[in-house]
Amino acid sequence: MCAGVIGAMACWFSTTAIGPDLVAHWALSEGQAAWLTNAVQIGFVLGALAASAVNLPDILRMTRLITVAALLAALANAVVLLQPGFGGLLAARLATGVALAGVYPPALKLMATWFVMGRGLAMGLLVGALTLGSALPHLLRGLGGGLDWRLVVAGASAGALVSAAIFGLAVREGPHGFARARFDPRQTLRVLRDRPLRLATLGYLGHMWELYAMWAWFLAYALAAPAAGEGPLGGASLLTFAVIAAGVIGCALGGWLSDRIGRCLTTAGMMAVSGGCAALIGWAWGGPPWLLALIALVWGISIVGDSAQFSAAVSELADPRLVGTALTLQLALGFALTVVAIWLLPLLAMALGGWRWVFLALVPGPAVGVWAMLRLRALPQARALAGGRR
């Protein structure tokens, strides 16, 4: 399952990693380049909301849904190779996001069917796979040097095809399956009325305000920072890959910790560290290259290390018949918020005359998230988390 998610998620940032090439090739403005990333986010939100509204992840067989969605992601991503113009490019990226909404949320539910004990670590590894897949285009671009941007796009589509083969031929639902739901749009409102689920979702929203904005714009930050180009990890593309890929370590660590000390404490701790890094990294802008790289790597580890635990919490708090709907709705709301954060940061960079201090705008997200998860920990329903560990 992790291998399959890596392949599909390579399509997410396939154009972000080659952003400078696309800007030159299509004569795009910075605002237009930002919408290439935001189009995927919006597509994911639309796909996730539609799936949640009709309870699709709780009705269809998950492996079939993921296989078809991965095939669609491969095709939509490959449209970029046809050079359809800016409007066509946006439409292709939007369709890629819609397709990926049929991969990631169902894969989380599918992983949960294999584990009761150790679910936090298992789902952490799955989000680690998402993290590594998201970073792969930066690795291809960084190692390729002058590699043609078309090969990066083609490589991402090939990864999604491999993903479809894995989920279609080699994966099945585990022994701890959830009851199937019948179509009823009112089920989504039931999810929203549940206070523990609302707090878990608020914590997730704080986390998501920070995560994708950092992932989307760290390359721009690294290209502008004097210390980044001289760093121990090579150029800006390789540094960006290392920072995003370091999240794999965080996801495994966060999963291991949450199964031992609790979901709430783990998520609150990770967000406290990542928010601190967002506040500190501007101070390392022109300092020793190793210092900027160190803060960035710690940030990369902590910023996504808690991500899976919000999903694990929802899988434990929600009505078993509505786990897929609750997960998909949580993800849809979180990714909708990322659209605002991704749109905001380049505007702040223009207003501030550079990228140095823009990541300060991300600090309120983890601060709110810490508050929400500590509030959830105080509720009696939190005993359902991680076998009683809050």
Short mmCIF file of C-alpha atoms in Angstrom, two decimals:
data_model
loop_
_atom_site.label_atom_id
_atom_site.label_comp_id
_atom_site.label_asym_id
_atom_site.label_seq_id
_atom_site.Cartn_x
_atom_site.Cartn_y
_atom_site.Cartn_z
CA MET A 1 0.00 0.00 0.00
CA CYS A 2 2.82 2.41 0.83
CA ALA A 3 4.53 1.68 -2.50
CA GLY A 4 1.27 2.35 -4.30
CA VAL A 5 0.74 5.67 -2.55
CA ILE A 6 4.31 6.78 -3.36
CA GLY A 7 3.68 6.21 -7.06
CA ALA A 8 0.36 8.05 -7.22
CA MET A 9 1.42 11.02 -5.10
CA ALA A 10 4.38 11.76 -7.39
CA CYS A 11 1.76 13.50 -9.57
CA TRP A 12 0.93 16.04 -6.83
CA PHE A 13 3.97 18.33 -7.14
CA SER A 14 5.07 17.28 -10.63
CA THR A 15 4.61 20.83 -11.97
CA THR A 16 5.71 22.57 -8.77
CA ALA A 17 9.14 20.93 -9.01
CA ILE A 18 9.57 22.25 -12.55
CA GLY A 19 7.92 25.59 -11.84
CA PRO A 20 10.85 27.74 -13.11
CA ASP A 21 10.89 25.74 -16.38
CA LEU A 22 7.16 26.18 -16.89
CA VAL A 23 7.36 29.90 -16.10
CA ALA A 24 10.00 30.29 -18.81
CA HIS A 25 8.30 27.95 -21.31
CA TRP A 26 4.83 29.48 -21.06
CA ALA A 27 5.92 33.00 -19.98
CA LEU A 28 3.85 32.67 -16.80
CA SER A 29 3.63 35.19 -13.99
CA GLU A 30 4.36 34.15 -10.40
CA GLY A 31 0.64 34.31 -9.68
CA GLN A 32 -0.12 31.92 -12.53
CA ALA A 33 2.62 29.56 -11.35
CA ALA A 34 1.05 29.52 -7.88
CA TRP A 35 -2.27 28.44 -9.36
CA LEU A 36 -0.63 25.39 -10.92
CA THR A 37 -0.17 24.07 -7.38
CA ASN A 38 -3.45 25.44 -6.09
CA ALA A 39 -5.38 23.81 -8.91
CA VAL A 40 -4.36 20.39 -7.56
CA GLN A 41 -5.44 21.41 -4.06
CA ILE A 42 -8.81 22.66 -5.33
CA GLY A 43 -9.32 19.53 -7.40
CA PHE A 44 -8.57 17.36 -4.38
CA VAL A 45 -11.09 19.33 -2.30
CA LEU A 46 -13.80 19.06 -4.94
CA GLY A 47 -13.18 15.34 -5.38
CA ALA A 48 -13.10 14.70 -1.64
CA LEU A 49 -16.25 16.74 -0.96
CA ALA A 50 -18.14 14.97 -3.74
CA ALA A 51 -17.00 11.56 -2.46
CA SER A 52 -17.95 12.52 1.09
CA ALA A 53 -21.37 13.85 0.08
CA VAL A 54 -22.35 10.53 -1.51
CA ASN A 55 -20.46 8.38 1.03
CA LEU A 56 -18.41 6.92 -1.85
CA PRO A 57 -15.52 5.58 0.31
CA ASP A 58 -18.05 3.67 2.44
CA ILE A 59 -19.99 2.21 -0.50
CA LEU A 60 -17.47 1.09 -3.12
CA ARG A 61 -14.76 -1.52 -2.74
CA MET A 62 -11.71 0.52 -1.78
CA THR A 63 -9.13 -1.24 -3.96
CA ARG A 64 -11.31 -0.75 -7.04
CA LEU A 65 -11.85 2.93 -6.26
CA ILE A 66 -8.12 3.55 -5.73
CA THR A 67 -7.11 1.66 -8.89
CA VAL A 68 -9.42 3.67 -11.13
CA ALA A 69 -8.42 6.94 -9.43
CA ALA A 70 -4.69 6.23 -9.88
CA LEU A 71 -5.22 5.54 -13.60
CA LEU A 72 -7.09 8.83 -13.94
CA ALA A 73 -4.31 10.68 -12.08
CA ALA A 74 -1.70 9.26 -14.47
CA LEU A 75 -3.69 10.37 -17.52
CA ALA A 76 -4.53 13.83 -16.16
CA ASN A 77 -0.92 14.46 -15.18
CA ALA A 78 0.29 13.36 -18.63
CA VAL A 79 -1.89 16.01 -20.31
CA VAL A 80 0.81 18.53 -19.30
CA LEU A 81 3.08 16.87 -21.89
CA LEU A 82 0.66 17.96 -24.64
CA GLN A 83 1.43 21.61 -23.76
CA PRO A 84 -2.24 22.63 -23.81
CA GLY A 85 -1.72 26.29 -22.88
CA PHE A 86 -2.30 27.83 -19.46
CA GLY A 87 -6.05 27.15 -19.37
CA GLY A 88 -5.57 23.53 -20.36
CA LEU A 89 -2.72 23.21 -17.89
CA LEU A 90 -4.93 24.42 -15.05
CA ALA A 91 -7.70 22.02 -16.08
CA ALA A 92 -5.23 19.11 -16.15
CA ARG A 93 -3.92 19.95 -12.70
CA LEU A 94 -7.48 20.30 -11.37
CA ALA A 95 -8.35 16.86 -12.76
CA THR A 96 -5.19 15.42 -11.19
CA GLY A 97 -6.33 16.68 -7.79
CA VAL A 98 -9.82 15.21 -8.25
CA ALA A 99 -8.28 11.84 -9.11
CA LEU A 100 -5.91 11.87 -6.13
CA ALA A 101 -8.92 12.38 -3.85
CA GLY A 102 -9.85 8.84 -4.85
CA VAL A 103 -6.44 7.52 -3.80
CA TYR A 104 -5.32 9.03 -0.51
CA PRO A 105 -8.46 9.06 1.72
CA PRO A 106 -9.54 5.51 0.75
CA ALA A 107 -5.96 4.30 1.23
CA LEU A 108 -6.05 5.58 4.81
CA LYS A 109 -9.26 3.65 5.47
CA LEU A 110 -7.83 0.59 3.72
CA MET A 111 -4.73 0.67 5.93
CA ALA A 112 -6.96 0.90 9.02
CA THR A 113 -8.62 -2.39 8.05
CA TRP A 114 -5.32 -4.21 8.61
CA PHE A 115 -4.53 -2.84 12.08
CA VAL A 116 -6.17 -2.28 15.44
CA MET A 117 -3.04 -2.32 17.58
CA GLY A 118 -0.29 -0.33 15.90
CA ARG A 119 -2.74 1.60 13.72
CA GLY A 120 -0.96 4.90 14.41
CA LEU A 121 2.38 3.60 13.13
CA ALA A 122 0.78 1.92 10.11
CA MET A 123 -1.06 5.08 9.07
CA GLY A 124 2.06 7.11 9.83
CA LEU A 125 3.99 4.98 7.33
CA LEU A 126 1.23 5.53 4.76
CA VAL A 127 1.47 9.32 5.17
CA GLY A 128 5.25 8.89 5.01
CA ALA A 129 4.65 7.29 1.60
CA LEU A 130 2.57 10.30 0.57
CA THR A 131 5.42 12.54 1.74
CA LEU A 132 8.07 10.65 -0.21
CA GLY A 133 5.91 10.54 -3.31
CA SER A 134 5.31 14.30 -3.08
CA ALA A 135 9.08 14.88 -2.84
CA LEU A 136 10.09 12.62 -5.76
CA PRO A 137 9.69 15.22 -8.55
CA HIS A 138 12.14 17.49 -6.70
CA LEU A 139 14.61 14.60 -6.54
CA LEU A 140 14.27 13.93 -10.26
CA ARG A 141 14.79 17.62 -11.02
CA GLY A 142 17.71 17.98 -8.61
CA LEU A 143 19.61 14.89 -9.73
CA GLY A 144 18.88 15.51 -13.39
CA GLY A 145 20.44 18.96 -13.41
CA GLY A 146 19.51 19.93 -16.95
CA LEU A 147 16.91 17.16 -17.19
CA ASP A 148 14.10 18.05 -19.57
CA TRP A 149 11.00 19.00 -17.57
CA ARG A 150 8.93 16.60 -19.67
CA LEU A 151 10.79 13.64 -18.18
CA VAL A 152 9.79 14.75 -14.66
CA VAL A 153 6.12 14.83 -15.69
CA ALA A 154 6.39 11.49 -17.51
CA GLY A 155 8.10 9.91 -14.50
CA ALA A 156 5.26 11.02 -12.22
CA SER A 157 2.61 9.56 -14.54
CA ALA A 158 4.56 6.31 -14.74
CA GLY A 159 4.55 6.17 -10.94
CA ALA A 160 0.75 6.51 -10.90
CA LEU A 161 0.42 3.66 -13.40
CA VAL A 162 2.52 1.46 -11.12
CA SER A 163 0.27 2.51 -8.25
CA ALA A 164 -2.83 1.41 -10.16
CA ALA A 165 -1.23 -1.98 -10.83
CA ILE A 166 -0.35 -2.44 -7.15
CA PHE A 167 -3.81 -1.61 -5.83
CA GLY A 168 -5.55 -3.50 -8.63
CA LEU A 169 -3.54 -6.71 -8.42
CA ALA A 170 -1.71 -6.97 -5.09
CA VAL A 171 -3.82 -5.37 -2.36
CA ARG A 172 -7.00 -6.45 -0.63
CA GLU A 173 -9.05 -5.25 2.34
CA GLY A 174 -7.81 -6.38 5.77
CA PRO A 175 -9.61 -8.46 8.39
CA HIS A 176 -10.80 -5.47 10.45
CA GLY A 177 -13.13 -4.02 7.84
CA PHE A 178 -15.76 -1.40 8.52
CA ALA A 179 -19.47 -1.87 7.90
CA ARG A 180 -20.69 -0.62 4.54
CA ALA A 181 -22.88 2.47 4.54
CA ARG A 182 -25.87 3.20 2.34
CA PHE A 183 -26.11 6.44 0.38
CA ASP A 184 -27.42 9.20 2.63
CA PRO A 185 -26.04 12.78 2.35
CA ARG A 186 -27.30 13.51 5.89
CA GLN A 187 -24.51 11.28 7.23
CA THR A 188 -22.02 14.08 6.56
CA LEU A 189 -23.97 16.38 8.91
CA ARG A 190 -23.81 13.70 11.61
CA VAL A 191 -20.03 13.75 11.33
CA LEU A 192 -19.93 17.55 11.70
CA ARG A 193 -22.14 17.53 14.82
CA ASP A 194 -19.78 15.28 16.79
CA ARG A 195 -17.66 17.43 19.17
CA PRO A 196 -14.60 15.13 19.44
CA LEU A 197 -14.52 14.83 15.65
CA ARG A 198 -14.80 18.62 15.35
CA LEU A 199 -11.81 19.12 17.66
CA ALA A 200 -9.75 16.51 15.80
CA THR A 201 -10.65 18.26 12.55
CA LEU A 202 -9.73 21.68 13.99
CA GLY A 203 -6.36 20.28 15.00
CA TYR A 204 -5.96 18.95 11.46
CA LEU A 205 -6.87 22.35 10.00
CA GLY A 206 -4.13 24.01 12.06
CA HIS A 207 -1.67 21.41 10.80
CA MET A 208 -2.74 21.84 7.17
CA TRP A 209 -2.49 25.63 7.28
CA GLU A 210 1.24 25.10 7.67
CA LEU A 211 2.03 21.89 5.77
CA TYR A 212 1.25 22.40 2.10
CA ALA A 213 2.19 26.07 2.03
CA MET A 214 5.66 25.10 3.28
CA TRP A 215 5.91 22.20 0.82
CA ALA A 216 4.71 24.35 -2.09
CA TRP A 217 6.95 27.35 -1.46
CA PHE A 218 10.10 25.98 0.15
CA LEU A 219 11.78 25.71 -3.25
CA ALA A 220 11.13 29.42 -3.88
CA TYR A 221 12.43 30.19 -0.39
CA ALA A 222 15.57 28.10 -0.97
CA LEU A 223 16.24 29.71 -4.36
CA ALA A 224 16.07 33.15 -2.73
CA ALA A 225 17.94 32.44 0.55
CA PRO A 226 21.69 33.27 0.36
CA ALA A 227 22.56 30.38 2.70
CA ALA A 228 20.55 27.72 0.87
CA GLY A 229 22.60 27.63 -2.32
CA GLU A 230 25.80 26.97 -0.39
CA GLY A 231 24.30 24.36 1.92
CA PRO A 232 25.60 20.88 2.62
CA LEU A 233 22.72 19.27 0.71
CA GLY A 234 23.52 20.83 -2.65
CA GLY A 235 21.27 23.11 -4.67
CA ALA A 236 17.77 24.31 -3.96
CA SER A 237 15.98 21.34 -5.60
CA LEU A 238 17.95 18.74 -3.65
CA LEU A 239 17.53 20.68 -0.41
CA THR A 240 13.78 20.86 -1.05
CA PHE A 241 13.66 17.12 -1.71
CA ALA A 242 15.59 16.42 1.51
CA VAL A 243 13.33 18.67 3.58
CA ILE A 244 10.09 17.15 2.27
CA ALA A 245 11.41 13.57 2.26
CA ALA A 246 12.63 13.98 5.86
CA GLY A 247 8.95 13.86 6.75
CA VAL A 248 9.10 10.09 6.24
CA ILE A 249 11.16 9.93 9.44
CA GLY A 250 8.64 12.17 11.18
CA CYS A 251 5.68 10.06 10.07
CA ALA A 252 7.26 6.86 11.39
CA LEU A 253 8.29 8.58 14.63
CA GLY A 254 4.87 10.18 15.06
CA GLY A 255 3.13 6.84 14.50
CA TRP A 256 5.38 5.05 16.99
CA LEU A 257 4.90 7.77 19.61
CA SER A 258 1.13 8.04 19.18
CA ASP A 259 0.67 4.33 19.82
CA ARG A 260 2.62 4.73 23.08
CA ILE A 261 1.91 8.18 24.54
CA GLY A 262 -1.34 8.98 22.72
CA ARG A 263 -2.62 10.73 19.61
CA CYS A 264 -3.28 14.10 21.28
CA LEU A 265 0.10 14.46 22.98
CA THR A 266 1.95 13.41 19.82
CA THR A 267 0.12 15.79 17.51
CA ALA A 268 0.40 18.70 19.96
CA GLY A 269 4.13 18.08 20.41
CA MET A 270 4.83 17.84 16.68
CA MET A 271 2.92 21.05 15.98
CA ALA A 272 4.78 22.88 18.75
CA VAL A 273 8.11 21.92 17.15
CA SER A 274 7.03 22.69 13.58
CA GLY A 275 5.54 26.05 14.57
CA GLY A 276 8.80 26.90 16.31
CA CYS A 277 10.74 26.10 13.14
CA ALA A 278 8.42 28.31 11.07
CA ALA A 279 9.16 31.14 13.50
CA LEU A 280 12.93 30.54 13.53
CA ILE A 281 13.90 29.80 9.94
CA GLY A 282 13.87 33.44 8.88
CA TRP A 283 16.67 34.12 11.36
CA ALA A 284 18.89 31.63 9.49
CA TRP A 285 18.25 33.27 6.11
CA GLY A 286 21.75 34.64 5.61
CA GLY A 287 23.55 32.72 8.35
CA PRO A 288 25.68 29.59 8.20
CA PRO A 289 24.33 27.19 5.54
CA TRP A 290 24.35 24.28 7.99
CA LEU A 291 22.05 26.18 10.37
CA LEU A 292 19.40 26.87 7.74
CA ALA A 293 19.60 23.24 6.57
CA LEU A 294 19.29 21.97 10.15
CA ILE A 295 16.20 24.06 10.96
CA ALA A 296 14.67 23.14 7.61
CA LEU A 297 15.23 19.41 8.15
CA VAL A 298 13.78 19.49 11.68
CA TRP A 299 10.84 21.39 10.23
CA GLY A 300 10.44 18.82 7.46
CA ILE A 301 10.39 16.01 10.03
CA SER A 302 7.94 17.64 12.44
CA ILE A 303 5.59 19.38 10.01
CA VAL A 304 4.13 16.11 8.70
CA GLY A 305 4.99 13.75 11.56
CA ASP A 306 1.54 14.26 13.11
CA SER A 307 -0.48 14.16 9.90
CA ALA A 308 -1.55 10.52 10.00
CA GLN A 309 -2.54 10.73 13.64
CA PHE A 310 -5.44 13.06 12.90
CA SER A 311 -6.74 10.43 10.50
CA ALA A 312 -6.08 7.64 13.00
CA ALA A 313 -8.03 9.63 15.60
CA VAL A 314 -10.99 10.03 13.26
CA SER A 315 -10.97 6.30 12.48
CA GLU A 316 -11.26 5.63 16.23
CA LEU A 317 -13.74 8.37 17.14
CA ALA A 318 -16.21 8.11 14.23
CA ASP A 319 -19.19 5.80 13.86
CA PRO A 320 -17.65 2.66 12.25
CA ARG A 321 -20.16 2.88 9.40
CA LEU A 322 -18.98 6.40 8.54
CA VAL A 323 -15.21 6.19 8.89
CA GLY A 324 -14.57 6.69 5.17
CA THR A 325 -16.93 9.65 5.00
CA ALA A 326 -15.46 11.24 8.14
CA LEU A 327 -11.89 10.80 6.87
CA THR A 328 -12.73 12.21 3.45
CA LEU A 329 -14.57 15.19 4.93
CA GLN A 330 -11.68 15.97 7.28
CA LEU A 331 -9.23 15.86 4.41
CA ALA A 332 -11.47 17.97 2.16
CA LEU A 333 -11.72 20.75 4.75
CA GLY A 334 -7.98 20.63 5.42
CA PHE A 335 -7.02 20.81 1.77
CA ALA A 336 -9.50 23.64 1.18
CA LEU A 337 -7.58 25.64 3.77
CA THR A 338 -4.28 24.92 2.01
CA VAL A 339 -5.57 26.81 -1.04
CA VAL A 340 -5.71 30.01 1.03
CA ALA A 341 -2.27 29.48 2.59
CA ILE A 342 -0.60 28.67 -0.74
CA TRP A 343 -2.21 31.72 -2.36
CA LEU A 344 -1.23 34.01 0.53
CA LEU A 345 2.52 33.36 0.83
CA PRO A 346 3.73 34.78 -2.52
CA LEU A 347 1.57 37.85 -1.94
CA LEU A 348 3.29 38.34 1.42
CA ALA A 349 6.68 37.86 -0.25
CA MET A 350 5.86 40.65 -2.68
CA ALA A 351 4.58 42.91 0.11
CA LEU A 352 7.64 42.25 2.32
CA GLY A 353 10.12 42.57 -0.51
CA GLY A 354 11.34 38.99 -0.26
CA TRP A 355 10.78 35.51 1.19
CA ARG A 356 12.75 35.82 4.41
CA TRP A 357 9.89 36.34 6.89
CA VAL A 358 6.88 34.94 5.02
CA PHE A 359 6.80 31.67 6.96
CA LEU A 360 5.86 33.60 10.10
CA ALA A 361 2.34 33.66 8.62
CA LEU A 362 2.14 29.91 9.13
CA VAL A 363 2.74 29.98 12.91
CA PRO A 364 -0.93 30.58 13.93
CA GLY A 365 -1.93 27.24 12.35
CA PRO A 366 0.03 24.93 14.63
CA ALA A 367 -0.78 27.17 17.62
CA VAL A 368 -4.52 26.62 17.07
CA GLY A 369 -3.88 22.94 16.41
CA VAL A 370 -2.07 22.46 19.71
CA TRP A 371 -4.98 24.06 21.58
CA ALA A 372 -7.58 21.86 19.81
CA MET A 373 -5.77 18.59 20.46
CA LEU A 374 -5.19 19.36 24.13
CA ARG A 375 -8.91 20.18 24.44
CA LEU A 376 -9.75 16.86 22.80
CA ARG A 377 -7.44 15.06 25.23
CA ALA A 378 -9.51 16.39 28.14
CA LEU A 379 -12.76 14.85 26.84
CA PRO A 380 -13.90 11.41 28.07
CA GLN A 381 -14.36 10.28 24.44
CA ALA A 382 -10.59 10.54 24.02
CA ARG A 383 -10.28 7.20 25.81
CA ALA A 384 -11.18 5.63 22.44
CA LEU A 385 -7.87 6.84 21.03
CA ALA A 386 -4.90 4.46 20.74
CA GLY A 387 -6.32 1.90 23.12
CA GLY A 388 -6.89 4.45 25.89
CA ARG A 389 -3.73 6.49 25.31
CA ARG A 390 -4.70 10.06 24.69
#
